[in-house]
């Protein structure tokens, strides 16, 4: 059964510790693909929620030390229960605090997949990069080579979003083309992508590299479909959610 059909059938519970800017969009996007979101970042319950959820998403977009503590508890609880953990290092290079928190999580949690843009990846490995806040920015680097190094160092998958997405386990790399520039004009598309990848991983745990690639491809196709009927970022956000909901329900064109 194709992963997206299996996901819609099983409706995995996705635990999100995320940021205040995107929480609503992230939850609605997960609902649109057929997953069930739970947004819980309190230290008092993060461990318990992660244990029963099908995957956990750790997003540092609006960061506090208490949030980091909850992420570490959640991540370790999820992994102890055999559930995937996705880390989204939003703006990792924007401040020393953000970078230190990302490295702490990577050191203390057996992260399943790191989902980032090029600027965030560069910050993690101390490569000079002209990043702008949480945006990817500009620079020159061997993205695939760096992603492989990070994947091997932390024994995780690394998915790097851009005009062409890549996902690697340090040995094999898959590239995914497509998408639409308008996807960068609304906030939260990257954060939601991390959650979608987590949901796919929870269903396709036997082949995680392929499951992550399927999620990236599905997401890019949704962006393409939404752009066809959108005039600007306002209706694109709505149409994107609709595309996540309708994609592959009628056409029967499967990704995997």
Coordinates of N, CA and C in Angstrom, one line a residue:
X1 N 0.8 -1.2 0.0 CA 0.0 0.0 0.0 C 0.9 1.2 0.0
X2 N 0.6 2.2 -0.9 CA 1.4 3.5 -0.9 C 1.4 4.1 0.5
X3 N 2.5 4.8 0.9 CA 2.6 5.3 2.2 C 1.5 6.3 2.5
X4 N 1.1 7.2 1.6 CA 0.1 8.2 1.9 C -1.2 7.6 2.2
X5 N -1.5 6.5 1.5 CA -2.8 5.8 1.7 C -2.7 5.1 3.1
X6 N -1.6 4.5 3.4 CA -1.4 3.8 4.7 C -1.5 4.8 5.8
X7 N -0.9 6.0 5.6 CA -0.9 7.1 6.6 C -2.4 7.5 6.9
X8 N -3.1 7.7 5.8 CA -4.5 8.1 6.0 C -5.4 7.1 6.7
X9 N -5.0 5.8 6.5 CA -5.7 4.7 7.1 C -5.4 4.7 8.6
X10 N -4.1 4.8 8.9 CA -3.6 4.6 10.3 C -3.7 5.8 11.2
X11 N -3.7 7.0 10.5 CA -3.9 8.3 11.2 C -2.9 8.4 12.4
X12 N -1.6 8.4 12.1 CA -0.6 8.4 13.2 C -0.7 9.7 14.1
X13 N -0.5 9.5 15.4 CA -0.5 10.6 16.3 C 0.9 11.3 16.3
X14 N 1.0 12.5 15.9 CA 2.2 13.3 15.8 C 2.4 14.3 16.9
X15 N 3.3 14.1 17.8 CA 3.6 15.0 18.9 C 4.5 16.1 18.4
X16 N 4.0 17.3 18.6 CA 4.8 18.5 18.1 C 5.2 19.4 19.3
X17 N 6.5 19.6 19.5 CA 6.9 20.7 20.3 C 7.4 21.7 19.3
X18 N 6.6 22.8 19.1 CA 6.9 23.6 18.0 C 6.8 25.1 18.4
X19 N 6.8 26.0 17.5 CA 6.9 27.4 17.8 C 5.5 28.1 17.6
X20 N 5.4 29.2 18.3 CA 4.1 29.9 18.4 C 3.7 30.5 17.0
X21 N 4.6 30.7 16.1 CA 4.3 31.3 14.8 C 3.5 30.3 14.0
X22 N 3.8 29.0 14.0 CA 3.3 28.1 13.1 C 2.5 27.0 13.6
X23 N 2.2 27.0 14.9 CA 1.5 25.8 15.6 C 0.2 25.5 14.9
X24 N -0.6 26.6 14.6 CA -1.9 26.3 14.0 C -1.8 25.8 12.6
X25 N -0.9 26.3 11.8 CA -0.7 25.9 10.4 C -0.2 24.4 10.4
X26 N 0.7 24.2 11.3 CA 1.3 22.8 11.4 C 0.3 21.8 11.8
X27 N -0.6 22.1 12.8 CA -1.7 21.2 13.2 C -2.6 21.0 12.0
X28 N -3.0 22.0 11.4 CA -4.0 21.9 10.3 C -3.4 21.1 9.1
X29 N -2.1 21.3 8.8 CA -1.4 20.6 7.8 C -1.4 19.1 8.1
X30 N -1.1 18.7 9.3 CA -1.1 17.3 9.7 C -2.5 16.7 9.6
X31 N -3.5 17.5 10.0 CA -4.9 17.0 9.8 C -5.2 16.8 8.3
X32 N -4.7 17.7 7.5 CA -5.0 17.6 6.1 C -4.4 16.3 5.4
X33 N -3.3 15.9 5.9 CA -2.7 14.7 5.3 C -3.3 13.4 5.9
X34 N -4.0 13.5 7.0 CA -4.7 12.4 7.6 C -4.0 12.0 8.9
X35 N -3.1 12.8 9.4 CA -2.4 12.5 10.7 C -3.2 13.2 11.8
X36 N -2.9 12.9 13.0 CA -3.5 13.5 14.2 C -2.5 14.2 15.0
X37 N -2.5 15.5 15.1 CA -1.5 16.3 15.8 C -1.9 16.5 17.3
X38 N -0.8 16.5 18.1 CA -1.0 16.9 19.5 C 0.2 17.9 19.8
X39 N -0.1 19.1 20.3 CA 0.9 20.1 20.5 C 1.0 20.2 22.0
X40 N 2.2 19.7 22.5 CA 2.4 19.6 23.9 C 3.8 19.8 24.3
X41 N 4.1 21.0 24.9 CA 5.5 21.3 25.2 C 5.8 21.5 26.7
X42 N 4.9 21.2 27.6 CA 5.1 21.3 29.0 C 6.1 20.2 29.5
X43 N 7.0 20.5 30.3 CA 8.0 19.5 30.8 C 7.2 18.4 31.5
X44 N 6.1 18.8 32.2 CA 5.4 17.9 33.0 C 4.7 16.8 32.2
X45 N 4.5 17.0 30.9 CA 3.8 15.9 30.2 C 4.5 15.5 28.9
X46 N 5.6 16.2 28.5 CA 6.3 15.9 27.2 C 6.7 14.4 27.1
X47 N 7.3 13.9 28.2 CA 7.7 12.5 28.2 C 6.6 11.5 28.0
X48 N 5.5 11.8 28.7 CA 4.3 10.9 28.6 C 3.7 10.9 27.2
X49 N 3.5 12.1 26.7 CA 2.9 12.3 25.3 C 3.8 11.6 24.3
X50 N 5.1 11.8 24.3 CA 6.0 11.2 23.4 C 6.0 9.7 23.4
X51 N 5.8 9.1 24.5 CA 5.8 7.7 24.7 C 4.6 7.1 23.9
X52 N 3.4 7.7 23.9 CA 2.3 7.2 23.3 C 2.1 7.6 21.8
X53 N 2.7 8.7 21.5 CA 2.6 9.2 20.1 C 3.4 8.3 19.1
X54 N 3.1 8.5 17.8 CA 3.7 7.7 16.8 C 5.1 8.3 16.3
X55 N 5.2 9.6 16.6 CA 6.5 10.2 16.3 C 6.5 11.6 17.0
X56 N 7.7 12.1 17.2 CA 7.8 13.4 17.9 C 8.6 14.4 17.0
X57 N 8.1 15.6 16.9 CA 8.8 16.7 16.1 C 9.3 17.8 17.1
X58 N 10.6 18.1 17.0 CA 11.2 19.0 17.9 C 11.6 20.2 17.0
X59 N 10.9 21.4 17.3 CA 11.1 22.6 16.4 C 11.5 23.7 17.3
X60 N 12.7 24.3 17.0 CA 13.2 25.4 17.9 C 12.9 26.8 17.5
X61 N 11.8 27.0 16.7 CA 11.5 28.3 16.2 C 11.4 29.4 17.1
X62 N 10.7 29.2 18.2 CA 10.6 30.3 19.3 C 11.1 29.6 20.6
X63 N 12.4 29.8 20.8 CA 13.1 29.0 21.7 C 13.2 29.5 23.2
X64 N 13.0 28.6 24.1 CA 13.3 28.9 25.5 C 14.0 27.7 26.1
X65 N 14.7 27.9 27.2 CA 15.5 26.8 27.8 C 14.5 25.7 28.3
X66 N 13.3 26.1 28.8 CA 12.4 25.1 29.2 C 11.9 24.3 28.1
X67 N 11.8 24.9 26.9 CA 11.4 24.2 25.7 C 12.4 23.1 25.3
X68 N 13.7 23.5 25.4 CA 14.8 22.6 25.1 C 14.7 21.4 26.1
X69 N 14.5 21.7 27.3 CA 14.5 20.6 28.3 C 13.3 19.7 28.0
X70 N 12.2 20.2 27.6 CA 11.0 19.4 27.2 C 11.4 18.6 26.0
X71 N 12.1 19.2 25.0 CA 12.4 18.4 23.8 C 13.3 17.2 24.1
X72 N 14.3 17.4 25.0 CA 15.2 16.3 25.3 C 14.4 15.2 26.0
X73 N 13.5 15.6 26.9 CA 12.7 14.5 27.6 C 11.8 13.8 26.6
X74 N 11.2 14.6 25.7 CA 10.3 14.0 24.7 C 11.1 13.1 23.7
X75 N 12.2 13.6 23.2 CA 13.0 12.9 22.3 C 13.5 11.5 22.8
X76 N 14.0 11.6 24.0 CA 14.5 10.3 24.6 C 13.4 9.3 25.0
X77 N 12.2 9.9 25.3 CA 11.1 9.0 25.6 C 10.6 8.4 24.3
X78 N 10.5 9.2 23.2 CA 10.0 8.6 22.0 C 11.0 7.5 21.5
X79 N 12.3 7.8 21.5 CA 13.2 6.8 21.0 C 13.2 5.5 21.9
X80 N 13.0 5.7 23.2 CA 13.0 4.5 24.1 C 11.8 3.6 23.7
X81 N 10.7 4.3 23.2 CA 9.5 3.5 22.8 C 9.6 3.1 21.3
X82 N 10.7 3.3 20.7 CA 10.9 2.9 19.3 C 10.3 3.8 18.3
X83 N 10.0 5.1 18.6 CA 9.3 6.0 17.8 C 10.3 7.0 17.1
X84 N 10.1 7.4 15.9 CA 11.0 8.4 15.2 C 10.9 9.8 15.8
X85 N 12.0 10.5 15.8 CA 12.1 11.8 16.3 C 12.7 12.7 15.1
X86 N 12.1 13.8 14.8 CA 12.6 14.7 13.8 C 12.9 16.0 14.5
X87 N 14.2 16.5 14.2 CA 14.6 17.8 14.8 C 14.6 18.8 13.6
X88 N 14.0 19.9 13.9 CA 13.9 21.1 12.9 C 14.7 22.2 13.6
X89 N 16.0 22.5 13.2 CA 16.8 23.5 13.8 C 16.6 24.9 13.3
X90 N 15.4 25.4 13.4 CA 15.0 26.7 12.8 C 16.0 27.8 13.2
X91 N 16.6 28.4 12.2 CA 17.5 29.5 12.5 C 18.7 29.1 13.3
X92 N 19.2 27.9 13.1 CA 20.3 27.4 14.0 C 21.5 28.4 14.1
X93 N 21.8 29.1 13.0 CA 22.9 30.0 13.0 C 22.6 31.5 13.4
X94 N 21.3 31.7 13.8 CA 20.9 33.1 14.1 C 21.6 33.7 15.3
X95 N 21.7 32.8 16.4 CA 22.3 33.2 17.6 C 23.1 32.1 18.2
X96 N 24.1 32.4 19.1 CA 24.8 31.3 19.7 C 23.9 30.4 20.6
X97 N 22.9 31.0 21.2 CA 21.9 30.2 22.0 C 21.3 29.1 21.1
X98 N 20.8 29.5 20.0 CA 20.1 28.5 19.1 C 21.0 27.4 18.7
X99 N 22.2 27.8 18.3 CA 23.2 26.8 17.8 C 23.5 25.8 19.0
X100 N 23.8 26.4 20.1 CA 24.1 25.5 21.3 C 23.0 24.6 21.6
X101 N 21.8 25.0 21.5 CA 20.6 24.2 21.8 C 20.5 23.0 20.8
X102 N 20.7 23.4 19.5 CA 20.6 22.3 18.5 C 21.7 21.3 18.8
X103 N 22.9 21.7 19.1 CA 24.0 20.7 19.3 C 23.7 19.9 20.6
X104 N 23.1 20.5 21.6 CA 22.8 19.8 22.8 C 21.8 18.7 22.5
X105 N 20.7 19.1 21.7 CA 19.7 18.1 21.4 C 20.3 16.9 20.6
X106 N 21.2 17.3 19.6 CA 21.8 16.2 18.8 C 22.7 15.3 19.6
X107 N 23.3 15.9 20.6 CA 24.2 15.1 21.5 C 23.5 14.2 22.5
X108 N 22.3 14.7 22.9 CA 21.6 14.0 24.0 C 20.4 13.2 23.5
X109 N 20.0 13.4 22.3 CA 18.8 12.6 21.8 C 19.3 11.9 20.5
X110 N 18.8 10.6 20.4 CA 19.1 9.8 19.2 C 18.1 10.2 18.1
X111 N 18.4 11.4 17.5 CA 17.5 11.9 16.5 C 17.4 11.0 15.3
X112 N 16.2 10.8 14.8 CA 16.0 9.9 13.6 C 16.3 10.7 12.3
X113 N 15.9 11.9 12.3 CA 16.1 12.8 11.1 C 16.2 14.2 11.5
X114 N 17.2 14.8 10.9 CA 17.4 16.3 11.0 C 16.9 16.9 9.7
X115 N 15.9 17.8 9.8 CA 15.2 18.4 8.6 C 15.5 19.9 8.7
X116 N 16.3 20.4 7.7 CA 16.8 21.7 7.8 C 16.9 22.4 6.4
X117 N 17.3 23.7 6.4 CA 17.6 24.3 5.1 C 19.2 24.4 5.1
X118 N 19.7 24.9 4.0 CA 21.2 24.9 3.8 C 21.8 25.8 4.8
X119 N 21.3 26.9 5.2 CA 21.9 27.8 6.1 C 21.9 27.2 7.5
X120 N 20.9 26.4 7.9 CA 20.9 25.7 9.2 C 22.0 24.6 9.2
X121 N 22.1 23.9 8.1 CA 23.1 22.8 8.0 C 24.5 23.4 8.1
X122 N 24.7 24.5 7.4 CA 26.0 25.2 7.5 C 26.4 25.6 8.9
X123 N 25.4 26.1 9.6 CA 25.6 26.6 11.0 C 26.0 25.4 11.9
X124 N 25.4 24.3 11.7 CA 25.7 23.1 12.6 C 27.1 22.7 12.4
X125 N 27.7 22.8 11.2 CA 29.1 22.3 11.0 C 30.1 23.5 10.9
X126 N 29.6 24.7 11.3 CA 30.6 25.9 11.3 C 31.1 26.2 9.9
X127 N 30.3 26.2 8.9 CA 30.7 26.6 7.6 C 30.1 28.1 7.4
X128 N 31.0 29.0 7.0 CA 30.5 30.4 6.8 C 29.4 30.5 5.8
X129 N 28.3 31.2 6.2 CA 27.1 31.3 5.4 C 26.4 32.6 5.7
X130 N 25.9 33.2 4.6 CA 25.2 34.5 4.8 C 23.8 34.3 5.0
X131 N 23.5 33.8 6.2 CA 22.1 33.5 6.6 C 21.4 34.8 7.0
X132 N 20.1 34.8 6.9 CA 19.3 36.0 7.3 C 18.2 35.5 8.3
X133 N 18.5 35.6 9.6 CA 17.5 35.2 10.6 C 17.3 33.7 10.5
X134 N 16.0 33.3 10.2 CA 15.7 31.9 10.1 C 15.6 31.5 8.6
X135 N 15.9 32.4 7.7 CA 15.9 32.1 6.3 C 17.2 31.4 5.9
X136 N 17.2 30.7 4.7 CA 18.3 29.9 4.3 C 19.5 30.8 4.0
X137 N 19.3 31.9 3.4 CA 20.4 32.8 3.0 C 21.2 32.3 1.8
X138 N 22.5 32.8 1.7 CA 23.2 32.4 0.5 C 24.7 32.0 0.9
X139 N 25.3 31.2 0.1 CA 26.7 30.8 0.3 C 27.0 29.7 -0.7
X140 N 28.3 29.3 -0.6 CA 28.8 28.2 -1.4 C 29.2 27.0 -0.5
X141 N 28.7 25.9 -0.8 CA 29.1 24.7 -0.1 C 28.7 23.4 -0.8
X142 N 29.3 22.3 -0.5 CA 29.0 21.0 -1.0 C 27.9 20.5 -0.1
X143 N 26.6 20.8 -0.4 CA 25.5 20.5 0.5 C 25.4 19.0 0.7
X144 N 25.5 18.2 -0.4 CA 25.3 16.8 -0.2 C 26.5 16.2 0.7
X145 N 27.7 16.7 0.4 CA 28.8 16.2 1.2 C 28.7 16.5 2.6
X146 N 28.3 17.7 2.9 CA 28.1 18.2 4.3 C 27.0 17.4 5.0
X147 N 25.9 17.2 4.3 CA 24.8 16.4 4.8 C 25.2 15.0 5.2
X148 N 26.0 14.4 4.3 CA 26.5 13.0 4.6 C 27.4 13.0 5.9
X149 N 28.2 14.0 6.0 CA 29.1 14.1 7.2 C 28.2 14.2 8.5
X150 N 27.2 15.0 8.5 CA 26.3 15.2 9.6 C 25.6 13.9 9.9
X151 N 25.1 13.3 8.8 CA 24.3 12.1 9.0 C 25.2 11.0 9.7
X152 N 26.4 10.9 9.2 CA 27.3 9.8 9.8 C 27.7 10.2 11.3
X153 N 27.9 11.5 11.5 CA 28.3 11.9 12.8 C 27.3 11.6 13.9
X154 N 26.0 11.9 13.5 CA 24.9 11.8 14.5 C 24.1 10.5 14.2
X155 N 24.5 9.7 13.3 CA 23.8 8.4 13.0 C 22.3 8.7 12.8
X156 N 22.0 9.6 11.9 CA 20.6 10.0 11.6 C 20.5 10.3 10.1
X157 N 19.3 10.4 9.7 CA 19.0 10.9 8.3 C 19.1 12.4 8.4
X158 N 19.5 13.0 7.3 CA 19.5 14.4 7.1 C 18.8 14.8 5.8
X159 N 17.8 15.6 6.0 CA 17.0 16.1 4.8 C 17.2 17.6 4.7
X160 N 17.7 18.0 3.6 CA 17.9 19.4 3.4 C 17.0 20.0 2.3
X161 N 16.2 21.0 2.7 CA 15.2 21.5 1.8 C 15.8 22.6 0.9
X162 N 15.3 22.8 -0.3 CA 15.7 23.8 -1.2 C 15.1 23.7 -2.5
X163 N 15.6 24.3 -3.5 CA 15.1 24.2 -4.9 C 15.0 22.7 -5.3
X164 N 16.1 22.0 -4.9 CA 16.2 20.5 -5.0 C 16.4 20.0 -3.5
X165 N 15.5 19.2 -3.0 CA 15.6 18.6 -1.7 C 16.6 17.4 -1.8
X166 N 17.3 17.2 -0.7 CA 18.1 15.9 -0.7 C 17.8 15.3 0.7
X167 N 17.9 14.0 0.7 CA 17.9 13.2 2.0 C 18.9 12.1 1.9
X168 N 19.7 12.0 3.0 CA 20.8 11.1 3.0 C 20.9 10.4 4.4
X169 N 21.4 9.2 4.4 CA 21.8 8.5 5.6 C 23.3 8.4 5.8
X170 N 24.0 9.2 5.0 CA 25.5 9.2 5.1 C 26.1 8.3 4.0
X171 N 25.3 7.4 3.5 CA 25.8 6.5 2.5 C 25.1 6.7 1.1
X172 N 23.8 6.6 1.2 CA 23.0 6.8 0.0 C 22.3 8.2 0.1
X173 N 22.1 8.8 -1.1 CA 21.4 10.1 -1.1 C 20.3 10.1 -2.2
X174 N 19.1 10.6 -1.8 CA 18.1 10.7 -2.8 C 17.8 12.2 -3.0
X175 N 17.5 12.6 -4.3 CA 17.2 14.0 -4.6 C 15.8 14.1 -5.1
X176 N 15.1 15.2 -4.7 CA 13.7 15.4 -5.0 C 13.5 16.7 -5.6
X177 N 13.1 16.8 -6.8 CA 12.8 18.0 -7.5 C 11.3 18.4 -7.4
X178 N 11.0 19.6 -7.9 CA 9.6 20.1 -7.9 C 9.4 21.2 -6.9
X179 N 8.1 21.3 -6.5 CA 7.8 22.4 -5.7 C 7.5 23.7 -6.4
X180 N 7.3 24.8 -5.7 CA 7.0 26.1 -6.3 C 7.6 27.2 -5.4
X181 N 8.1 28.3 -6.0 CA 8.7 29.4 -5.2 C 7.7 30.0 -4.2
X182 N 6.4 29.9 -4.5 CA 5.5 30.5 -3.6 C 5.4 29.8 -2.2
X183 N 6.0 28.6 -2.2 CA 6.0 27.9 -0.9 C 6.9 28.7 0.1
X184 N 7.8 29.5 -0.4 CA 8.7 30.3 0.5 C 8.1 31.6 1.0
X185 N 6.9 31.9 0.4 CA 6.2 33.2 0.7 C 5.2 33.2 1.9
X186 N 5.0 32.0 2.5 CA 4.2 31.9 3.6 C 5.0 31.2 4.8
X187 N 4.8 31.7 6.0 CA 5.5 31.2 7.1 C 5.0 29.8 7.5
X188 N 5.9 28.9 7.9 CA 5.5 27.7 8.4 C 5.6 26.5 7.4
X189 N 5.9 26.7 6.2 CA 6.0 25.6 5.2 C 7.1 24.6 5.6
X190 N 8.2 25.2 6.0 CA 9.3 24.3 6.4 C 9.0 23.5 7.7
X191 N 8.4 24.2 8.7 CA 8.0 23.6 9.9 C 7.0 22.5 9.7
X192 N 6.0 22.8 8.9 CA 5.0 21.7 8.6 C 5.7 20.6 7.9
X193 N 6.6 20.9 7.0 CA 7.3 19.8 6.3 C 8.0 18.8 7.2
X194 N 8.6 19.3 8.3 CA 9.2 18.5 9.3 C 8.2 17.5 9.9
X195 N 7.0 18.0 10.1 CA 6.0 17.2 10.7 C 5.5 16.1 9.7
X196 N 5.3 16.5 8.5 CA 4.9 15.6 7.5 C 5.9 14.5 7.3
X197 N 7.2 14.8 7.3 CA 8.2 13.8 7.2 C 8.2 12.9 8.4
X198 N 7.9 13.4 9.6 CA 7.8 12.6 10.8 C 6.6 11.6 10.6
X199 N 5.5 12.1 10.1 CA 4.3 11.3 10.0 C 4.6 10.1 9.0
X200 N 5.3 10.4 7.9 CA 5.7 9.4 6.9 C 6.6 8.4 7.5
X201 N 7.6 8.9 8.3 CA 8.6 8.0 9.0 C 7.9 7.0 9.9
X202 N 6.8 7.5 10.6 CA 6.1 6.6 11.5 C 5.4 5.5 10.8
X203 N 5.1 5.7 9.5 CA 4.4 4.7 8.8 C 5.4 3.8 8.0
X204 N 6.5 4.4 7.5 CA 7.5 3.7 6.7 C 8.8 3.4 7.5
X205 N 8.7 3.0 8.7 CA 9.9 2.8 9.5 C 10.8 1.7 9.0
X206 N 10.3 0.8 8.2 CA 11.2 -0.2 7.7 C 12.2 0.3 6.6
X207 N 11.8 1.3 5.9 CA 12.6 2.0 4.9 C 12.6 3.5 5.1
X208 N 13.3 3.9 6.2 CA 13.2 5.3 6.5 C 13.7 6.3 5.5
X209 N 14.8 6.0 4.8 CA 15.3 6.9 3.7 C 14.3 7.1 2.7
X210 N 13.7 6.0 2.2 CA 12.6 6.1 1.2 C 11.4 6.8 1.7
X211 N 11.0 6.5 2.9 CA 9.8 7.2 3.5 C 10.0 8.7 3.6
X212 N 11.2 9.1 4.0 CA 11.5 10.6 4.0 C 11.4 11.2 2.6
X213 N 12.0 10.5 1.7 CA 12.0 11.0 0.3 C 10.6 11.1 -0.2
X214 N 9.7 10.1 0.1 CA 8.3 10.1 -0.3 C 7.6 11.3 0.3
X215 N 7.9 11.6 1.5 CA 7.3 12.8 2.2 C 7.7 14.1 1.5
X216 N 9.0 14.2 1.2 CA 9.5 15.4 0.5 C 8.8 15.6 -0.9
X217 N 8.7 14.5 -1.6 CA 8.1 14.5 -3.0 C 6.6 14.8 -2.9
X218 N 5.9 14.2 -2.0 CA 4.5 14.5 -1.8 C 4.3 16.0 -1.5
X219 N 5.1 16.5 -0.6 CA 5.0 18.0 -0.2 C 5.3 18.9 -1.4
X220 N 6.3 18.6 -2.2 CA 6.6 19.4 -3.3 C 5.4 19.4 -4.3
X221 N 4.9 18.2 -4.5 CA 3.7 18.1 -5.5 C 2.5 18.9 -4.9
X222 N 2.3 18.9 -3.6 CA 1.2 19.7 -3.1 C 1.4 21.2 -3.4
X223 N 2.7 21.6 -3.2 CA 3.0 23.0 -3.6 C 2.7 23.4 -5.0
X224 N 3.1 22.5 -5.9 CA 2.8 22.7 -7.3 C 1.3 22.8 -7.6
X225 N 0.5 21.9 -7.0 CA -0.9 21.9 -7.2 C -1.5 23.2 -6.7
X226 N -1.1 23.6 -5.5 CA -1.6 24.8 -4.9 C -1.3 26.0 -5.7
X227 N -0.1 26.1 -6.2 CA 0.3 27.3 -7.0 C -0.6 27.5 -8.3
X228 N -1.1 26.4 -8.8 CA -1.9 26.4 -10.1 C -3.1 27.2 -9.9
X229 N -3.6 27.3 -8.7 CA -4.9 28.0 -8.4 C -4.8 29.1 -7.5
X230 N -3.6 29.6 -7.2 CA -3.4 30.7 -6.3 C -2.9 32.0 -7.0
X231 N -3.3 33.1 -6.4 CA -2.9 34.4 -6.9 C -1.9 35.1 -6.0
X232 N -1.7 34.6 -4.8 CA -0.7 35.2 -3.9 C -0.6 34.3 -2.7
X233 N 0.2 34.8 -1.7 CA 0.4 34.0 -0.5 C -0.8 33.8 0.3
X234 N -1.8 34.7 0.3 CA -3.0 34.5 1.1 C -3.8 33.3 0.7
X235 N -4.1 33.2 -0.5 CA -4.9 32.0 -0.9 C -4.0 30.8 -1.2
X236 N -2.7 31.0 -1.3 CA -1.8 29.9 -1.5 C -1.9 29.0 -0.2
X237 N -1.8 29.7 1.0 CA -1.8 28.9 2.2 C -3.1 28.0 2.3
X238 N -4.2 28.6 2.0 CA -5.4 27.8 2.0 C -5.4 26.7 0.9
X239 N -5.0 27.0 -0.3 CA -4.9 26.0 -1.3 C -3.9 24.9 -1.1
X240 N -2.8 25.3 -0.4 CA -1.8 24.3 0.0 C -2.4 23.3 0.9
X241 N -3.1 23.7 1.9 CA -3.8 22.8 2.8 C -4.8 21.9 2.1
X242 N -5.5 22.5 1.1 CA -6.4 21.7 0.3 C -5.7 20.7 -0.5
X243 N -4.5 21.0 -1.0 CA -3.8 20.1 -1.9 C -3.2 19.0 -1.0
X244 N -2.8 19.3 0.2 CA -2.3 18.2 1.1 C -3.4 17.2 1.3
X245 N -4.6 17.7 1.4 CA -5.8 16.8 1.7 C -6.2 16.0 0.5
X246 N -6.2 16.6 -0.7 CA -6.8 16.0 -1.9 C -5.8 15.2 -2.7
X247 N -4.5 15.5 -2.6 CA -3.5 14.9 -3.4 C -3.5 13.3 -3.3
X248 N -3.6 12.7 -4.5 CA -3.6 11.2 -4.6 C -4.9 10.6 -4.1
X249 N -5.9 11.3 -3.7 CA -7.2 10.7 -3.4 C -7.9 10.4 -4.6
X250 N -7.9 11.2 -5.7 CA -8.6 11.0 -6.9 C -7.8 10.5 -8.0
X251 N -6.6 11.0 -8.1 CA -5.8 10.8 -9.3 C -5.2 9.3 -9.3
X252 N -5.0 8.8 -8.1 CA -4.4 7.4 -8.0 C -3.0 7.3 -8.6
X253 N -2.3 8.5 -8.6 CA -0.9 8.5 -9.0 C -0.1 8.4 -7.8
X254 N 0.6 7.3 -7.6 CA 1.2 7.1 -6.3 C 2.7 7.4 -6.3
X255 N 3.2 7.8 -5.1 CA 4.6 8.2 -5.0 C 5.4 7.0 -4.7
X256 N 4.9 6.1 -3.9 CA 5.7 4.8 -3.6 C 4.7 3.7 -3.6

